[in-house]
N, CA and C of each residue as an Amber inpcrd file, in Angstrom:
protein
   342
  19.3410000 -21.3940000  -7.8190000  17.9460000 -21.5760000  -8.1500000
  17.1630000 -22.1010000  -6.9470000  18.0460000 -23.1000000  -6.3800000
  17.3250000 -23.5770000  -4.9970000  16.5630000 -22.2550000  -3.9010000
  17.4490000 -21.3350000  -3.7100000  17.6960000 -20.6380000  -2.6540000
  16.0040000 -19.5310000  -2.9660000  16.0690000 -19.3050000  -4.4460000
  14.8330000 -18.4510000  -4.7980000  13.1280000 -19.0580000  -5.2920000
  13.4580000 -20.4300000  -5.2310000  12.4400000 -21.1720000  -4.8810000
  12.1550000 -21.3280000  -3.5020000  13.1540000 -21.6850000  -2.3760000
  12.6850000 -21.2500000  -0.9990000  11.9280000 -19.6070000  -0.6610000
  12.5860000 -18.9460000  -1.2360000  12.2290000 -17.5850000  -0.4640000
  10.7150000 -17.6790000  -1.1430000  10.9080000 -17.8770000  -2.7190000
   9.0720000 -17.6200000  -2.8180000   8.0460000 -18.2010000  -2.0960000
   8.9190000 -20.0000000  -1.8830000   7.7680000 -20.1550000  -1.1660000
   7.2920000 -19.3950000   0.6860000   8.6710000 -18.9490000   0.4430000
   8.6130000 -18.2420000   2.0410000   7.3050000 -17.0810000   1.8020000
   7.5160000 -16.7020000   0.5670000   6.7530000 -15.1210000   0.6310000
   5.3280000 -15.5340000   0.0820000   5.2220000 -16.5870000  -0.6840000
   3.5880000 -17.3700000  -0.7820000   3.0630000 -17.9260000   0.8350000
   3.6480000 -17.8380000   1.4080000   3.1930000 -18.8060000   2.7110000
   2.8340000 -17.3700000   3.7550000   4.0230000 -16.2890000   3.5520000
   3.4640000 -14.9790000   4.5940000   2.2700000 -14.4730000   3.5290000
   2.2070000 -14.5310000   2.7420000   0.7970000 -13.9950000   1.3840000
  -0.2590000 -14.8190000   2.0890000  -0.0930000 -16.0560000   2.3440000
  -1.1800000 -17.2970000   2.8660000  -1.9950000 -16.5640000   4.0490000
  -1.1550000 -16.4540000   4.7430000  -1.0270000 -16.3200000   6.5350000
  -1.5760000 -14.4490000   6.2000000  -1.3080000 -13.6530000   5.8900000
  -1.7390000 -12.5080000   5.4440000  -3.0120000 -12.3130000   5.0440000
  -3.2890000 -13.2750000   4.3530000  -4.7120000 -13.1970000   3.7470000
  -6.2550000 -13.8790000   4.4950000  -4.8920000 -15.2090000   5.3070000
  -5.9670000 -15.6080000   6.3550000  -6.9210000 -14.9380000   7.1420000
  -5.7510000 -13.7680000   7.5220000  -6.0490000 -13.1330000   8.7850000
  -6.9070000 -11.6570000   8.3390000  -6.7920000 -11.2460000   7.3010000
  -8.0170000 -10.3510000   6.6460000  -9.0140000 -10.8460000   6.5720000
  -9.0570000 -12.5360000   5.8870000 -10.5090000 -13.4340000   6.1670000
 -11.0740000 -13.3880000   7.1020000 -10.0660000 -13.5670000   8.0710000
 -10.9570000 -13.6060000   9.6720000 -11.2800000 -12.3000000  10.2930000
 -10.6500000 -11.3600000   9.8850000 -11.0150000 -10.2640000  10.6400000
 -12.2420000  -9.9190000   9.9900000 -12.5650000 -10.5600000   8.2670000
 -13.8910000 -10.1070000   7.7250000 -15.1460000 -10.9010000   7.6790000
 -14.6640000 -11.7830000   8.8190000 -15.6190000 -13.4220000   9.0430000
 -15.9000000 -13.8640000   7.7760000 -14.8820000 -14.1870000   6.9050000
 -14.7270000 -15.1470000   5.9340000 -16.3010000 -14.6810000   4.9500000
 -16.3210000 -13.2460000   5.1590000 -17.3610000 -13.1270000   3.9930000
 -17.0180000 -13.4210000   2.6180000 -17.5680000 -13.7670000   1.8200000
 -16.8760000 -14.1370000   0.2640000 -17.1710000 -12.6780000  -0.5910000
 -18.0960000 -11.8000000  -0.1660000 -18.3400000 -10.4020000  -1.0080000
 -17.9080000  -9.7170000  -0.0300000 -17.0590000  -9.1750000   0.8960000
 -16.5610000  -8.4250000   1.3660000 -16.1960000  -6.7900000   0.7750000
 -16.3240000  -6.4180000   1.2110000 -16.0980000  -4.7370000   0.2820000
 -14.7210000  -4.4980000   1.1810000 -13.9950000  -3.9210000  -0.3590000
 -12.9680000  -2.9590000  -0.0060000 -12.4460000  -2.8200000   1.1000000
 -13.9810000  -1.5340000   1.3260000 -13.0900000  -1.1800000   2.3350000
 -13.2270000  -1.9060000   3.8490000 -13.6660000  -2.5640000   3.9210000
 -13.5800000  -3.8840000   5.1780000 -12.8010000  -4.2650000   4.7190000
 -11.8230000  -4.4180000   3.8800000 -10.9280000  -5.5580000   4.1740000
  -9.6380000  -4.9190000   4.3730000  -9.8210000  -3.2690000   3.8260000
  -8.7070000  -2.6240000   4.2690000  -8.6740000  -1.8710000   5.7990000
 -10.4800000  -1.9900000   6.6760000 -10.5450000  -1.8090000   7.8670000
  -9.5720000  -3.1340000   8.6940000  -9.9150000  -4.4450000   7.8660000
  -9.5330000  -5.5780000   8.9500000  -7.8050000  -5.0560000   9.0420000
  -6.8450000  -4.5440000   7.5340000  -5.6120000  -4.1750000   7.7420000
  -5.3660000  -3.3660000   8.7240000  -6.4480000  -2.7060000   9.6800000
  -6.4740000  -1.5650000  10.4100000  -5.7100000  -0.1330000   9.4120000
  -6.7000000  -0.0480000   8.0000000  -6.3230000   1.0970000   7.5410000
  -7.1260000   1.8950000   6.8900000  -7.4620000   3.3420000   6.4910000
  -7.6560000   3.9450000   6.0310000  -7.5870000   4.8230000   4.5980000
  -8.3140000   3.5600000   3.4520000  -7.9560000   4.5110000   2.4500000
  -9.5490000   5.1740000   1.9510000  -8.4010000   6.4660000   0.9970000
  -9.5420000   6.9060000   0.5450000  -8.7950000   7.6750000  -0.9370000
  -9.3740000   8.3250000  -2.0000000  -9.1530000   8.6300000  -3.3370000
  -8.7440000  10.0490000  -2.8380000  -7.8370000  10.4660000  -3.5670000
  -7.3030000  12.1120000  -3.6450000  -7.8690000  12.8150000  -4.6830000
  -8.8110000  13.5500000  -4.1740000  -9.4610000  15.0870000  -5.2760000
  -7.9730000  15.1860000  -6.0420000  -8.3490000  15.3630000  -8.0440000
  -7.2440000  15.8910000  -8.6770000  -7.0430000  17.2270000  -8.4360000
  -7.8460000  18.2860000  -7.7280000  -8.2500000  19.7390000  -7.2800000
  -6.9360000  19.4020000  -5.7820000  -6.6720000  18.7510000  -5.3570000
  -5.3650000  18.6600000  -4.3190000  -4.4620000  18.9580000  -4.6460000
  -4.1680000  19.3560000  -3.3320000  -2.5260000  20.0460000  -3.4150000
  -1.7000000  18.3970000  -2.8180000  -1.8910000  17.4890000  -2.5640000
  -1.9260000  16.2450000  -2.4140000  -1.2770000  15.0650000  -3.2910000
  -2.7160000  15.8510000  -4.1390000  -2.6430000  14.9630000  -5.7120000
  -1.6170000  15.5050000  -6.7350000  -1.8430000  16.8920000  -6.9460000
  -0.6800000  17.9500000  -7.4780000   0.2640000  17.1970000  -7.0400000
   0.6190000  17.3990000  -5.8060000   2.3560000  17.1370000  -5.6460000
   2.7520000  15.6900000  -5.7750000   2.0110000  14.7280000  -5.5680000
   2.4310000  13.7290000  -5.9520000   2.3480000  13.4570000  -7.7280000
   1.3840000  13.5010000  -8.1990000   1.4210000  13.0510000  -9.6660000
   2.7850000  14.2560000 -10.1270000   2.6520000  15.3910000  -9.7050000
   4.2040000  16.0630000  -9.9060000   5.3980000  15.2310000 -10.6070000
   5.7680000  14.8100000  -9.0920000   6.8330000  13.7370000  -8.8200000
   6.8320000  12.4000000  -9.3820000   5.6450000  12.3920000  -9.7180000
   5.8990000  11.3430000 -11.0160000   6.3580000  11.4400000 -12.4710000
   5.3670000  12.4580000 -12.2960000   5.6650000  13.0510000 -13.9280000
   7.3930000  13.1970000 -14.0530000   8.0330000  13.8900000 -13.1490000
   9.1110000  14.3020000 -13.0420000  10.4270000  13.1360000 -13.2280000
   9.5500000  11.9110000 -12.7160000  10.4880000  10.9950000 -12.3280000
  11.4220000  10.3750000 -13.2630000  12.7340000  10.1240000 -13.2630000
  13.5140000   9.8110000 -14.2660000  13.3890000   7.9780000 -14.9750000
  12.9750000   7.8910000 -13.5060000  13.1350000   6.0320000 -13.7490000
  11.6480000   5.6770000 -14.4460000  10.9090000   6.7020000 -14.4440000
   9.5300000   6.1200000 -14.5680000   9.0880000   5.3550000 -16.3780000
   8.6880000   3.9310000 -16.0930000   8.3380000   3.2770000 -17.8120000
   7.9630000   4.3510000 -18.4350000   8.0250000   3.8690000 -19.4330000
   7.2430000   4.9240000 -20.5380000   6.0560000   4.5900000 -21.2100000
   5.5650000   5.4470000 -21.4120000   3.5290000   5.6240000 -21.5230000
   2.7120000   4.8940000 -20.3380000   2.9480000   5.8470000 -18.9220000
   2.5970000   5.8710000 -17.7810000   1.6460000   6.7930000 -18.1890000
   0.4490000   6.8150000 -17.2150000  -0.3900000   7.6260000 -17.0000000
  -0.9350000   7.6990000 -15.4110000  -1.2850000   8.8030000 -14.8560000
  -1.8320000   8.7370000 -13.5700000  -3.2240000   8.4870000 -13.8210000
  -4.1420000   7.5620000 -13.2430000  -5.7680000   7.2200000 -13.3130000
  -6.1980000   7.8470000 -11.8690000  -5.9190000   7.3890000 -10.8340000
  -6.4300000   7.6140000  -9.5930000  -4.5940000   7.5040000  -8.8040000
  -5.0950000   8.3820000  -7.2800000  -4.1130000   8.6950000  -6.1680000
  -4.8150000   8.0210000  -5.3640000  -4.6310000   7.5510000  -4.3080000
  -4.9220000   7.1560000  -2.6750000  -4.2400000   7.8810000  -2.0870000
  -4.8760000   7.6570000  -0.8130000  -3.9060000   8.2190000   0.2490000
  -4.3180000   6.5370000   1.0700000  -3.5090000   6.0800000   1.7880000
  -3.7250000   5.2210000   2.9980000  -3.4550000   5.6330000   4.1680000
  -4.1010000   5.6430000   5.4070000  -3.5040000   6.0860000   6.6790000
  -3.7890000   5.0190000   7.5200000  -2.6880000   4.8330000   8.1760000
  -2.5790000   3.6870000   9.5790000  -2.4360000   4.5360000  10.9060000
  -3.5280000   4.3530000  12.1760000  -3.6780000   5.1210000  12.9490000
  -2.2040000   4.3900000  13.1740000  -1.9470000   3.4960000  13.3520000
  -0.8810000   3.3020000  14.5830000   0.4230000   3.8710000  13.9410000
   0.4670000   4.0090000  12.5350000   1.4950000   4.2720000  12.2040000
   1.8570000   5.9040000  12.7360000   0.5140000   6.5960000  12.4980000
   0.3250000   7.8450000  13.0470000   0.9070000   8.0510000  14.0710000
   0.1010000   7.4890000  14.2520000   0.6960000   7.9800000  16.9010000
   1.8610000   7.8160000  16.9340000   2.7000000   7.3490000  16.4330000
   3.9590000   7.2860000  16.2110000   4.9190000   8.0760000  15.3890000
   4.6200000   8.2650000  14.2210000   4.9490000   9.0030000  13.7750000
   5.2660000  10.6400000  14.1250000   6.8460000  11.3480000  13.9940000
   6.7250000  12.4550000  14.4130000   7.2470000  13.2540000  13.1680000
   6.4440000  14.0620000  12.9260000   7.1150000  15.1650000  11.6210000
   7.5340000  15.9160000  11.8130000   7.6700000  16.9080000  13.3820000
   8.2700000  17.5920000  13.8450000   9.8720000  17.5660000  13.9760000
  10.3670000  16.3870000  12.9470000  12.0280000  16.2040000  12.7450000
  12.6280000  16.8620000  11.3850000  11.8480000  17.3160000  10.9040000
  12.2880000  18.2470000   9.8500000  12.9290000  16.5300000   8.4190000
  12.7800000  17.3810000   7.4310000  13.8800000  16.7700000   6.0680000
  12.7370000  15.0630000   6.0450000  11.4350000  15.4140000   5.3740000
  10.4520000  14.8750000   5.5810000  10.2770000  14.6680000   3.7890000
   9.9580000  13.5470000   3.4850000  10.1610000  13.2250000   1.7430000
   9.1620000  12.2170000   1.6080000   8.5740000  12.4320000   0.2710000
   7.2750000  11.0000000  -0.1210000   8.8700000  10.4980000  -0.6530000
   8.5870000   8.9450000  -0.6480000   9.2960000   8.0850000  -1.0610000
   8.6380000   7.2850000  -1.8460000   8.9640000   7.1520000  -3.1990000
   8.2780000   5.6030000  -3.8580000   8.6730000   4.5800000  -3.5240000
   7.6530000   2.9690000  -3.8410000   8.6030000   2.3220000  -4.0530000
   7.3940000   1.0380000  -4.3330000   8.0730000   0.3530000  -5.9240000
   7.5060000  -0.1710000  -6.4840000   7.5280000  -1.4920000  -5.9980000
   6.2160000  -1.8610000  -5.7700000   5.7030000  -3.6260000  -5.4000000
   5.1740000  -4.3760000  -6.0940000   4.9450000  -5.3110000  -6.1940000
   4.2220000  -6.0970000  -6.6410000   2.3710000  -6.4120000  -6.1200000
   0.9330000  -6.4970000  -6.9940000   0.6860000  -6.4890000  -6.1250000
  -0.0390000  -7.3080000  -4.8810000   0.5880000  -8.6310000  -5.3690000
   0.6220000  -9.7680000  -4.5080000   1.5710000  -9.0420000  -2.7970000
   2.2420000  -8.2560000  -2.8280000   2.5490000  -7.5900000  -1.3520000
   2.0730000  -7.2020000  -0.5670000   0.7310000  -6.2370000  -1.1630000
   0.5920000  -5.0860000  -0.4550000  -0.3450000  -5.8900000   0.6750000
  -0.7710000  -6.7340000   0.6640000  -1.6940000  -7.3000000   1.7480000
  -0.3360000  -7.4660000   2.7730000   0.3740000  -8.1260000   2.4700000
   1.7650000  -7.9600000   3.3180000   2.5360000  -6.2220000   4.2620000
   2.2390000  -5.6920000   3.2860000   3.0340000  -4.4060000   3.6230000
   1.9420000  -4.1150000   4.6920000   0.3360000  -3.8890000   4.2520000
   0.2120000  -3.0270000   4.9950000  -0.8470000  -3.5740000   5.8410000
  -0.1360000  -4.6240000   5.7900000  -0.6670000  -5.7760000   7.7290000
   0.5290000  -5.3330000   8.6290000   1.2830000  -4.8770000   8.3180000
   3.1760000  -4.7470000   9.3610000   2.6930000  -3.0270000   9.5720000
């Protein structure tokens, strides 16, 4: 019990430090919009047309999915894009897959500051 009271507080304290630093990149506005605060993450989101071949293939793969709760519904898709993740990124390696993977969403300020 000890050991998982440390880690939370480990992962409340990178949540802390995570959130600081969106504050500051948004000069601690208190009405901040969206999408400034997903510019300060240095990222790019935006909603997927259900008319996508995008949206198609992902809500697909949900629908499809074996593990998925039951009485799920799709409301809205994103897409997020990180330039830096980009420039880096090479797809030219072939055997290329969406991957899920379920968070919490106290994380995602975490995930997608890294």
């Amino acid at each position: 019990m000890a050991d998982t009271c440390g880690l939370t507080r480990v992962f409340d304290f990178q949540l802390l430090k995570d959130m600081v630093a969106v504050s500051e990149a948004t000069s601690w506005a208190v009405r901040t919009s969206v999408e400034a605060k997903y510019r300060a993450l240095r990222c790019h989101i935006a909603p997927l047309s259900t008319n996508s071949a995008e949206y198609n293939k992902v809500k697909s793969l949900l629908d499809s999915s074996t593990n998925r709760p039951m009485n799920v519904s799709v409301v809205n898709i994103y897409a997020i894009h990180r330039a830096v993740e980009e420039s880096v990124f090479n797809g030219n390696l072939g055997n290329n897959r969406l991957l899920f993977h379920a968070s919490g969403v106290k994380n995602f300020v975490g995930i997608l500051s890294r």
